[in-house]
């Protein structure tokens, strides 16, 4: 195999590994057995006792606007309204952090994907942003739902359009399993009374 071909294979493997490192991971947890149809309104809760997130995110007005806008849009689609008066049913908190991650491409040698004889282990260092959203019952101060998403930060901090796209995707994927409320089911045509 020529040296050029070996370099092409190594670069292709490195790019593939880098793309794997940037795959968004998302999850959520909901309080089982809870009747979400009783919730109608939400608002943004006050800061809590958790440690502050990464200042590159929490002090970024674009980041905060995009998170709040994406959450408000997704919750409205699920039948919840932003509270304008009185006490809301739910309070929303979110936390964001950036941490260094290392993706080790250790499976290459095991499965024979190595392009060179000594088959070095490839490591890719990148920064991963993690967004955690908590939804709390305002009356009981009980956590009823938590969602989280993690993705490579890349150039997001310098590109508001990329930041918006990633945040909108993360929030939408987190809330895919959020229980629909009664009013959203009615809007979708479910639960209508027939004459």
PDB file of N, CA and C in Angstrom, residues 40-130:
ATOM      1  N   UNK A  40     -51.189  23.301  33.391  1.00  0.00           N
ATOM      2  CA  UNK A  40     -51.625  24.170  32.307  1.00  0.00           C
ATOM      3  C   UNK A  40     -50.614  25.274  31.991  1.00  0.00           C
ATOM      4  N   UNK A  41     -49.860  25.726  33.019  1.00  0.00           N
ATOM      5  CA  UNK A  41     -48.974  26.877  32.840  1.00  0.00           C
ATOM      6  C   UNK A  41     -47.575  26.576  33.366  1.00  0.00           C
ATOM      7  N   UNK A  42     -46.619  27.359  32.899  1.00  0.00           N
ATOM      8  CA  UNK A  42     -45.239  27.238  33.364  1.00  0.00           C
ATOM      9  C   UNK A  42     -44.607  28.625  33.375  1.00  0.00           C
ATOM     10  N   UNK A  43     -43.494  28.729  34.080  1.00  0.00           N
ATOM     11  CA  UNK A  43     -42.688  29.945  34.069  1.00  0.00           C
ATOM     12  C   UNK A  43     -41.257  29.550  34.384  1.00  0.00           C
ATOM     13  N   UNK A  44     -40.364  30.488  34.223  1.00  0.00           N
ATOM     14  CA  UNK A  44     -38.956  30.234  34.515  1.00  0.00           C
ATOM     15  C   UNK A  44     -38.726  30.418  35.996  1.00  0.00           C
ATOM     16  N   UNK A  45     -38.156  29.418  36.620  1.00  0.00           N
ATOM     17  CA  UNK A  45     -37.928  29.439  38.055  1.00  0.00           C
ATOM     18  C   UNK A  45     -36.711  30.269  38.420  1.00  0.00           C
ATOM     19  N   UNK A  46     -36.615  30.642  39.688  1.00  0.00           N
ATOM     20  CA  UNK A  46     -35.443  31.383  40.156  1.00  0.00           C
ATOM     21  C   UNK A  46     -34.218  30.477  40.171  1.00  0.00           C
ATOM     22  N   UNK A  47     -33.076  31.101  40.235  1.00  0.00           N
ATOM     23  CA  UNK A  47     -31.827  30.331  40.301  1.00  0.00           C
ATOM     24  C   UNK A  47     -31.862  29.437  41.529  1.00  0.00           C
ATOM     25  N   UNK A  48     -31.275  28.258  41.394  1.00  0.00           N
ATOM     26  CA  UNK A  48     -31.269  27.329  42.523  1.00  0.00           C
ATOM     27  C   UNK A  48     -29.862  27.141  43.059  1.00  0.00           C
ATOM     28  N   UNK A  49     -29.689  26.185  43.926  1.00  0.00           N
ATOM     29  CA  UNK A  49     -28.421  26.009  44.638  1.00  0.00           C
ATOM     30  C   UNK A  49     -27.362  25.262  43.840  1.00  0.00           C
ATOM     31  N   UNK A  50     -27.696  24.785  42.641  1.00  0.00           N
ATOM     32  CA  UNK A  50     -26.679  24.065  41.870  1.00  0.00           C
ATOM     33  C   UNK A  50     -25.563  25.015  41.453  1.00  0.00           C
ATOM     34  N   UNK A  51     -24.359  24.492  41.289  1.00  0.00           N
ATOM     35  CA  UNK A  51     -23.249  25.360  40.886  1.00  0.00           C
ATOM     36  C   UNK A  51     -23.516  25.973  39.514  1.00  0.00           C
ATOM     37  N   UNK A  52     -22.992  27.162  39.325  1.00  0.00           N
ATOM     38  CA  UNK A  52     -23.174  27.854  38.051  1.00  0.00           C
ATOM     39  C   UNK A  52     -22.535  27.047  36.930  1.00  0.00           C
ATOM     40  N   UNK A  53     -23.114  27.165  35.757  1.00  0.00           N
ATOM     41  CA  UNK A  53     -22.586  26.467  34.590  1.00  0.00           C
ATOM     42  C   UNK A  53     -21.400  27.215  33.999  1.00  0.00           C
ATOM     43  N   UNK A  54     -20.999  26.805  32.825  1.00  0.00           N
ATOM     44  CA  UNK A  54     -19.873  27.419  32.143  1.00  0.00           C
ATOM     45  C   UNK A  54     -20.239  28.852  31.742  1.00  0.00           C
ATOM     46  N   UNK A  55     -19.429  29.835  32.112  1.00  0.00           N
ATOM     47  CA  UNK A  55     -19.759  31.229  31.802  1.00  0.00           C
ATOM     48  C   UNK A  55     -19.819  31.508  30.298  1.00  0.00           C
ATOM     49  N   UNK A  56     -19.144  30.690  29.488  1.00  0.00           N
ATOM     50  CA  UNK A  56     -19.222  30.897  28.040  1.00  0.00           C
ATOM     51  C   UNK A  56     -20.629  30.627  27.522  1.00  0.00           C
ATOM     52  N   UNK A  57     -21.410  29.874  28.289  1.00  0.00           N
ATOM     53  CA  UNK A  57     -22.801  29.627  27.919  1.00  0.00           C
ATOM     54  C   UNK A  57     -23.754  30.481  28.736  1.00  0.00           C
ATOM     55  N   UNK A  58     -23.629  30.442  30.057  1.00  0.00           N
ATOM     56  CA  UNK A  58     -24.609  31.112  30.907  1.00  0.00           C
ATOM     57  C   UNK A  58     -24.565  32.631  30.792  1.00  0.00           C
ATOM     58  N   UNK A  59     -23.432  33.180  30.410  1.00  0.00           N
ATOM     59  CA  UNK A  59     -23.337  34.640  30.221  1.00  0.00           C
ATOM     60  C   UNK A  59     -23.547  35.049  28.768  1.00  0.00           C
ATOM     61  N   UNK A  60     -23.856  34.099  27.935  1.00  0.00           N
ATOM     62  CA  UNK A  60     -24.066  34.382  26.516  1.00  0.00           C
ATOM     63  C   UNK A  60     -25.554  34.655  26.286  1.00  0.00           C
ATOM     64  N   UNK A  61     -25.923  35.904  25.929  1.00  0.00           N
ATOM     65  CA  UNK A  61     -27.351  36.209  25.759  1.00  0.00           C
ATOM     66  C   UNK A  61     -27.993  35.389  24.640  1.00  0.00           C
ATOM     67  N   UNK A  62     -27.240  35.050  23.609  1.00  0.00           N
ATOM     68  CA  UNK A  62     -27.790  34.225  22.536  1.00  0.00           C
ATOM     69  C   UNK A  62     -28.151  32.835  23.063  1.00  0.00           C
ATOM     70  N   UNK A  63     -27.269  32.267  23.866  1.00  0.00           N
ATOM     71  CA  UNK A  63     -27.517  30.939  24.423  1.00  0.00           C
ATOM     72  C   UNK A  63     -28.791  30.943  25.263  1.00  0.00           C
ATOM     73  N   UNK A  64     -28.878  31.879  26.191  1.00  0.00           N
ATOM     74  CA  UNK A  64     -30.049  31.943  27.071  1.00  0.00           C
ATOM     75  C   UNK A  64     -31.335  32.174  26.282  1.00  0.00           C
ATOM     76  N   UNK A  65     -31.310  33.080  25.320  1.00  0.00           N
ATOM     77  CA  UNK A  65     -32.497  33.344  24.496  1.00  0.00           C
ATOM     78  C   UNK A  65     -32.914  32.109  23.715  1.00  0.00           C
ATOM     79  N   UNK A  66     -31.945  31.401  23.149  1.00  0.00           N
ATOM     80  CA  UNK A  66     -32.266  30.217  22.346  1.00  0.00           C
ATOM     81  C   UNK A  66     -32.831  29.090  23.209  1.00  0.00           C
ATOM     82  N   UNK A  67     -32.258  28.877  24.387  1.00  0.00           N
ATOM     83  CA  UNK A  67     -32.769  27.826  25.272  1.00  0.00           C
ATOM     84  C   UNK A  67     -34.193  28.154  25.693  1.00  0.00           C
ATOM     85  N   UNK A  68     -34.412  29.376  26.147  1.00  0.00           N
ATOM     86  CA  UNK A  68     -35.742  29.745  26.609  1.00  0.00           C
ATOM     87  C   UNK A  68     -36.754  29.721  25.466  1.00  0.00           C
ATOM     88  N   UNK A  69     -36.369  30.229  24.306  1.00  0.00           N
ATOM     89  CA  UNK A  69     -37.282  30.209  23.153  1.00  0.00           C
ATOM     90  C   UNK A  69     -37.630  28.798  22.719  1.00  0.00           C
ATOM     91  N   UNK A  70     -36.640  27.914  22.680  1.00  0.00           N
ATOM     92  CA  UNK A  70     -36.888  26.526  22.267  1.00  0.00           C
ATOM     93  C   UNK A  70     -37.776  25.809  23.283  1.00  0.00           C
ATOM     94  N   UNK A  71     -37.528  26.031  24.574  1.00  0.00           N
ATOM     95  CA  UNK A  71     -38.362  25.400  25.602  1.00  0.00           C
ATOM     96  C   UNK A  71     -39.792  25.914  25.536  1.00  0.00           C
ATOM     97  N   UNK A  72     -39.964  27.220  25.404  1.00  0.00           N
ATOM     98  CA  UNK A  72     -41.306  27.791  25.346  1.00  0.00           C
ATOM     99  C   UNK A  72     -42.075  27.276  24.135  1.00  0.00           C
ATOM    100  N   UNK A  73     -41.410  27.150  22.997  1.00  0.00           N
ATOM    101  CA  UNK A  73     -42.057  26.625  21.788  1.00  0.00           C
ATOM    102  C   UNK A  73     -42.463  25.175  21.975  1.00  0.00           C
ATOM    103  N   UNK A  74     -41.563  24.357  22.496  1.00  0.00           N
ATOM    104  CA  UNK A  74     -41.859  22.937  22.679  1.00  0.00           C
ATOM    105  C   UNK A  74     -42.950  22.712  23.729  1.00  0.00           C
ATOM    106  N   UNK A  75     -42.931  23.471  24.818  1.00  0.00           N
ATOM    107  CA  UNK A  75     -43.951  23.303  25.848  1.00  0.00           C
ATOM    108  C   UNK A  75     -45.319  23.792  25.356  1.00  0.00           C
ATOM    109  N   UNK A  76     -45.336  24.860  24.566  1.00  0.00           N
ATOM    110  CA  UNK A  76     -46.596  25.332  23.988  1.00  0.00           C
ATOM    111  C   UNK A  76     -47.183  24.275  23.066  1.00  0.00           C
ATOM    112  N   UNK A  77     -46.341  23.591  22.314  1.00  0.00           N
ATOM    113  CA  UNK A  77     -46.817  22.521  21.424  1.00  0.00           C
ATOM    114  C   UNK A  77     -47.379  21.350  22.219  1.00  0.00           C
ATOM    115  N   UNK A  78     -47.031  21.262  23.485  1.00  0.00           N
ATOM    116  CA  UNK A  78     -47.532  20.190  24.339  1.00  0.00           C
ATOM    117  C   UNK A  78     -48.668  20.660  25.244  1.00  0.00           C
ATOM    118  N   UNK A  79     -49.228  21.847  24.960  1.00  0.00           N
ATOM    119  CA  UNK A  79     -50.417  22.319  25.648  1.00  0.00           C
ATOM    120  C   UNK A  79     -50.177  23.155  26.885  1.00  0.00           C
ATOM    121  N   UNK A  80     -48.934  23.572  27.115  1.00  0.00           N
ATOM    122  CA  UNK A  80     -48.634  24.395  28.289  1.00  0.00           C
ATOM    123  C   UNK A  80     -48.429  25.845  27.860  1.00  0.00           C
ATOM    124  N   UNK A  81     -48.964  26.765  28.648  1.00  0.00           N
ATOM    125  CA  UNK A  81     -48.854  28.187  28.334  1.00  0.00           C
ATOM    126  C   UNK A  81     -47.901  28.861  29.311  1.00  0.00           C
ATOM    127  N   UNK A  82     -47.145  29.821  28.806  1.00  0.00           N
ATOM    128  CA  UNK A  82     -46.271  30.613  29.662  1.00  0.00           C
ATOM    129  C   UNK A  82     -47.161  31.462  30.564  1.00  0.00           C
ATOM    130  N   UNK A  83     -46.952  31.378  31.850  1.00  0.00           N
ATOM    131  CA  UNK A  83     -47.780  32.090  32.823  1.00  0.00           C
ATOM    132  C   UNK A  83     -47.515  33.587  32.741  1.00  0.00           C
ATOM    133  N   UNK A  84     -48.576  34.351  32.681  1.00  0.00           N
ATOM    134  CA  UNK A  84     -48.438  35.807  32.667  1.00  0.00           C
ATOM    135  C   UNK A  84     -48.916  36.430  33.972  1.00  0.00           C
ATOM    136  N   UNK A  85     -49.753  35.712  34.710  1.00  0.00           N
ATOM    137  CA  UNK A  85     -50.234  36.200  36.008  1.00  0.00           C
ATOM    138  C   UNK A  85     -50.344  35.019  36.972  1.00  0.00           C
ATOM    139  N   UNK A  86     -50.303  35.325  38.244  1.00  0.00           N
ATOM    140  CA  UNK A  86     -50.489  34.288  39.250  1.00  0.00           C
ATOM    141  C   UNK A  86     -49.324  33.322  39.339  1.00  0.00           C
ATOM    142  N   UNK A  87     -49.570  32.237  40.045  1.00  0.00           N
ATOM    143  CA  UNK A  87     -48.555  31.210  40.239  1.00  0.00           C
ATOM    144  C   UNK A  87     -48.664  30.167  39.137  1.00  0.00           C
ATOM    145  N   UNK A  88     -47.569  29.882  38.443  1.00  0.00           N
ATOM    146  CA  UNK A  88     -47.620  28.856  37.394  1.00  0.00           C
ATOM    147  C   UNK A  88     -47.709  27.463  38.007  1.00  0.00           C
ATOM    148  N   UNK A  89     -48.117  26.496  37.192  1.00  0.00           N
ATOM    149  CA  UNK A  89     -48.161  25.108  37.644  1.00  0.00           C
ATOM    150  C   UNK A  89     -46.765  24.491  37.700  1.00  0.00           C
ATOM    151  N   UNK A  90     -45.925  24.869  36.748  1.00  0.00           N
ATOM    152  CA  UNK A  90     -44.584  24.301  36.638  1.00  0.00           C
ATOM    153  C   UNK A  90     -43.538  25.408  36.588  1.00  0.00           C
ATOM    154  N   UNK A  91     -42.363  25.101  37.121  1.00  0.00           N
ATOM    155  CA  UNK A  91     -41.219  26.001  37.030  1.00  0.00           C
ATOM    156  C   UNK A  91     -40.109  25.294  36.254  1.00  0.00           C
ATOM    157  N   UNK A  92     -39.447  26.042  35.380  1.00  0.00           N
ATOM    158  CA  UNK A  92     -38.389  25.493  34.533  1.00  0.00           C
ATOM    159  C   UNK A  92     -37.039  26.040  35.011  1.00  0.00           C
ATOM    160  N   UNK A  93     -36.077  25.150  35.154  1.00  0.00           N
ATOM    161  CA  UNK A  93     -34.681  25.508  35.448  1.00  0.00           C
ATOM    162  C   UNK A  93     -33.809  24.825  34.394  1.00  0.00           C
ATOM    163  N   UNK A  94     -32.716  25.450  34.040  1.00  0.00           N
ATOM    164  CA  UNK A  94     -31.755  24.743  33.188  1.00  0.00           C
ATOM    165  C   UNK A  94     -30.341  25.088  33.614  1.00  0.00           C
ATOM    166  N   UNK A  95     -29.459  24.168  33.318  1.00  0.00           N
ATOM    167  CA  UNK A  95     -28.042  24.306  33.645  1.00  0.00           C
ATOM    168  C   UNK A  95     -27.244  23.870  32.425  1.00  0.00           C
ATOM    169  N   UNK A  96     -26.161  24.572  32.176  1.00  0.00           N
ATOM    170  CA  UNK A  96     -25.318  24.228  31.039  1.00  0.00           C
ATOM    171  C   UNK A  96     -23.865  24.205  31.470  1.00  0.00           C
ATOM    172  N   UNK A  97     -23.119  23.302  30.867  1.00  0.00           N
ATOM    173  CA  UNK A  97     -21.715  23.184  31.204  1.00  0.00           C
ATOM    174  C   UNK A  97     -20.946  22.727  29.979  1.00  0.00           C
ATOM    175  N   UNK A  98     -19.681  23.031  29.961  1.00  0.00           N
ATOM    176  CA  UNK A  98     -18.778  22.558  28.904  1.00  0.00           C
ATOM    177  C   UNK A  98     -17.631  21.834  29.586  1.00  0.00           C
ATOM    178  N   UNK A  99     -17.313  20.643  29.101  1.00  0.00           N
ATOM    179  CA  UNK A  99     -16.191  19.894  29.661  1.00  0.00           C
ATOM    180  C   UNK A  99     -15.394  19.261  28.535  1.00  0.00           C
ATOM    181  N   UNK A 100     -14.121  19.042  28.802  1.00  0.00           N
ATOM    182  CA  UNK A 100     -13.269  18.402  27.802  1.00  0.00           C
ATOM    183  C   UNK A 100     -13.540  16.903  27.796  1.00  0.00           C
ATOM    184  N   UNK A 101     -13.643  16.342  26.613  1.00  0.00           N
ATOM    185  CA  UNK A 101     -13.864  14.910  26.440  1.00  0.00           C
ATOM    186  C   UNK A 101     -12.743  14.347  25.568  1.00  0.00           C
ATOM    187  N   UNK A 102     -12.531  13.065  25.725  1.00  0.00           N
ATOM    188  CA  UNK A 102     -11.554  12.363  24.891  1.00  0.00           C
ATOM    189  C   UNK A 102     -12.249  11.160  24.292  1.00  0.00           C
ATOM    190  N   UNK A 103     -12.220  11.070  22.972  1.00  0.00           N
ATOM    191  CA  UNK A 103     -12.776   9.923  22.271  1.00  0.00           C
ATOM    192  C   UNK A 103     -11.604   9.074  21.797  1.00  0.00           C
ATOM    193  N   UNK A 104     -11.517   7.876  22.299  1.00  0.00           N
ATOM    194  CA  UNK A 104     -10.408   6.991  21.957  1.00  0.00           C
ATOM    195  C   UNK A 104     -10.902   5.963  20.947  1.00  0.00           C
ATOM    196  N   UNK A 105     -10.256   5.951  19.806  1.00  0.00           N
ATOM    197  CA  UNK A 105     -10.635   5.037  18.746  1.00  0.00           C
ATOM    198  C   UNK A 105      -9.871   3.725  18.931  1.00  0.00           C
ATOM    199  N   UNK A 106     -10.223   2.984  19.989  1.00  0.00           N
ATOM    200  CA  UNK A 106      -9.464   1.792  20.362  1.00  0.00           C
ATOM    201  C   UNK A 106      -9.927   0.525  19.642  1.00  0.00           C
ATOM    202  N   UNK A 107     -11.008   0.589  18.903  1.00  0.00           N
ATOM    203  CA  UNK A 107     -11.516  -0.612  18.251  1.00  0.00           C
ATOM    204  C   UNK A 107     -10.860  -0.883  16.895  1.00  0.00           C
ATOM    205  N   UNK A 108     -10.104   0.080  16.383  1.00  0.00           N
ATOM    206  CA  UNK A 108      -9.506  -0.105  15.057  1.00  0.00           C
ATOM    207  C   UNK A 108      -8.647  -1.359  14.975  1.00  0.00           C
ATOM    208  N   UNK A 109      -7.741  -1.530  15.938  1.00  0.00           N
ATOM    209  CA  UNK A 109      -6.837  -2.684  15.896  1.00  0.00           C
ATOM    210  C   UNK A 109      -7.624  -3.986  16.042  1.00  0.00           C
ATOM    211  N   UNK A 110      -8.585  -3.986  16.945  1.00  0.00           N
ATOM    212  CA  UNK A 110      -9.345  -5.199  17.218  1.00  0.00           C
ATOM    213  C   UNK A 110     -10.084  -5.716  15.985  1.00  0.00           C
ATOM    214  N   UNK A 111     -10.616  -4.797  15.185  1.00  0.00           N
ATOM    215  CA  UNK A 111     -11.402  -5.210  14.024  1.00  0.00           C
ATOM    216  C   UNK A 111     -10.670  -5.070  12.692  1.00  0.00           C
ATOM    217  N   UNK A 112      -9.375  -4.789  12.755  1.00  0.00           N
ATOM    218  CA  UNK A 112      -8.559  -4.800  11.549  1.00  0.00           C
ATOM    219  C   UNK A 112      -8.711  -3.586  10.656  1.00  0.00           C
ATOM    220  N   UNK A 113      -9.081  -2.450  11.215  1.00  0.00           N
ATOM    221  CA  UNK A 113      -9.253  -1.247  10.404  1.00  0.00           C
ATOM    222  C   UNK A 113      -7.991  -0.404  10.330  1.00  0.00           C
ATOM    223  N   UNK A 114      -6.942  -0.890  10.882  1.00  0.00           N
ATOM    224  CA  UNK A 114      -5.709  -0.122  10.922  1.00  0.00           C
ATOM    225  C   UNK A 114      -5.066  -0.054   9.549  1.00  0.00           C
ATOM    226  N   UNK A 115      -4.561   1.139   9.194  1.00  0.00           N
ATOM    227  CA  UNK A 115      -3.927   1.313   7.900  1.00  0.00           C
ATOM    228  C   UNK A 115      -2.409   1.248   7.988  1.00  0.00           C
ATOM    229  N   UNK A 116      -1.890   1.247   9.197  1.00  0.00           N
ATOM    230  CA  UNK A 116      -0.440   1.203   9.370  1.00  0.00           C
ATOM    231  C   UNK A 116      -0.086   0.010  10.239  1.00  0.00           C
ATOM    232  N   UNK A 117       1.177  -0.413  10.143  1.00  0.00           N
ATOM    233  CA  UNK A 117       1.600  -1.626  10.826  1.00  0.00           C
ATOM    234  C   UNK A 117       1.517  -1.543  12.351  1.00  0.00           C
ATOM    235  N   UNK A 118       1.928  -0.400  12.930  1.00  0.00           N
ATOM    236  CA  UNK A 118       1.950  -0.343  14.394  1.00  0.00           C
ATOM    237  C   UNK A 118       0.598   0.054  14.985  1.00  0.00           C
ATOM    238  N   UNK A 119      -0.351   0.450  14.194  1.00  0.00           N
ATOM    239  CA  UNK A 119      -1.730   0.730  14.584  1.00  0.00           C
ATOM    240  C   UNK A 119      -1.833   1.549  15.875  1.00  0.00           C
ATOM    241  N   UNK A 120      -1.463   2.828  15.823  1.00  0.00           N
ATOM    242  CA  UNK A 120      -1.565   3.648  17.033  1.00  0.00           C
ATOM    243  C   UNK A 120      -3.031   3.897  17.403  1.00  0.00           C
ATOM    244  N   UNK A 121      -3.250   4.063  18.679  1.00  0.00           N
ATOM    245  CA  UNK A 121      -4.595   4.383  19.143  1.00  0.00           C
ATOM    246  C   UNK A 121      -4.836   5.865  18.901  1.00  0.00           C
ATOM    247  N   UNK A 122      -5.921   6.180  18.185  1.00  0.00           N
ATOM    248  CA  UNK A 122      -6.250   7.573  17.910  1.00  0.00           C
ATOM    249  C   UNK A 122      -7.063   8.135  19.058  1.00  0.00           C
ATOM    250  N   UNK A 123      -6.677   9.296  19.519  1.00  0.00           N
ATOM    251  CA  UNK A 123      -7.473   9.994  20.526  1.00  0.00           C
ATOM    252  C   UNK A 123      -7.872  11.341  19.954  1.00  0.00           C
ATOM    253  N   UNK A 124      -9.099  11.704  20.209  1.00  0.00           N
ATOM    254  CA  UNK A 124      -9.610  12.981  19.744  1.00  0.00           C
ATOM    255  C   UNK A 124     -10.094  13.743  20.962  1.00  0.00           C
ATOM    256  N   UNK A 125      -9.535  14.919  21.169  1.00  0.00           N
ATOM    257  CA  UNK A 125      -9.964  15.783  22.267  1.00  0.00           C
ATOM    258  C   UNK A 125     -10.967  16.782  21.713  1.00  0.00           C
ATOM    259  N   UNK A 126     -12.057  16.965  22.459  1.00  0.00           N
ATOM    260  CA  UNK A 126     -13.056  17.952  22.053  1.00  0.00           C
ATOM    261  C   UNK A 126     -13.796  18.436  23.287  1.00  0.00           C
ATOM    262  N   UNK A 127     -14.467  19.552  23.148  1.00  0.00           N
ATOM    263  CA  UNK A 127     -15.278  20.075  24.238  1.00  0.00           C
ATOM    264  C   UNK A 127     -16.727  19.699  23.996  1.00  0.00           C
ATOM    265  N   UNK A 128     -17.361  19.153  25.032  1.00  0.00           N
ATOM    266  CA  UNK A 128     -18.767  18.770  24.943  1.00  0.00           C
ATOM    267  C   UNK A 128     -19.591  19.682  25.827  1.00  0.00           C
ATOM    268  N   UNK A 129     -20.657  20.194  25.252  1.00  0.00           N
ATOM    269  CA  UNK A 129     -21.597  21.001  26.018  1.00  0.00           C
ATOM    270  C   UNK A 129     -22.734  20.119  26.504  1.00  0.00           C
ATOM    271  N   UNK A 130     -23.122  20.279  27.756  1.00  0.00           N
ATOM    272  CA  UNK A 130     -24.229  19.525  28.324  1.00  0.00           C
ATOM    273  C   UNK A 130     -25.291  20.508  28.806  1.00  0.00           C
TER     274      UNK A 130
END
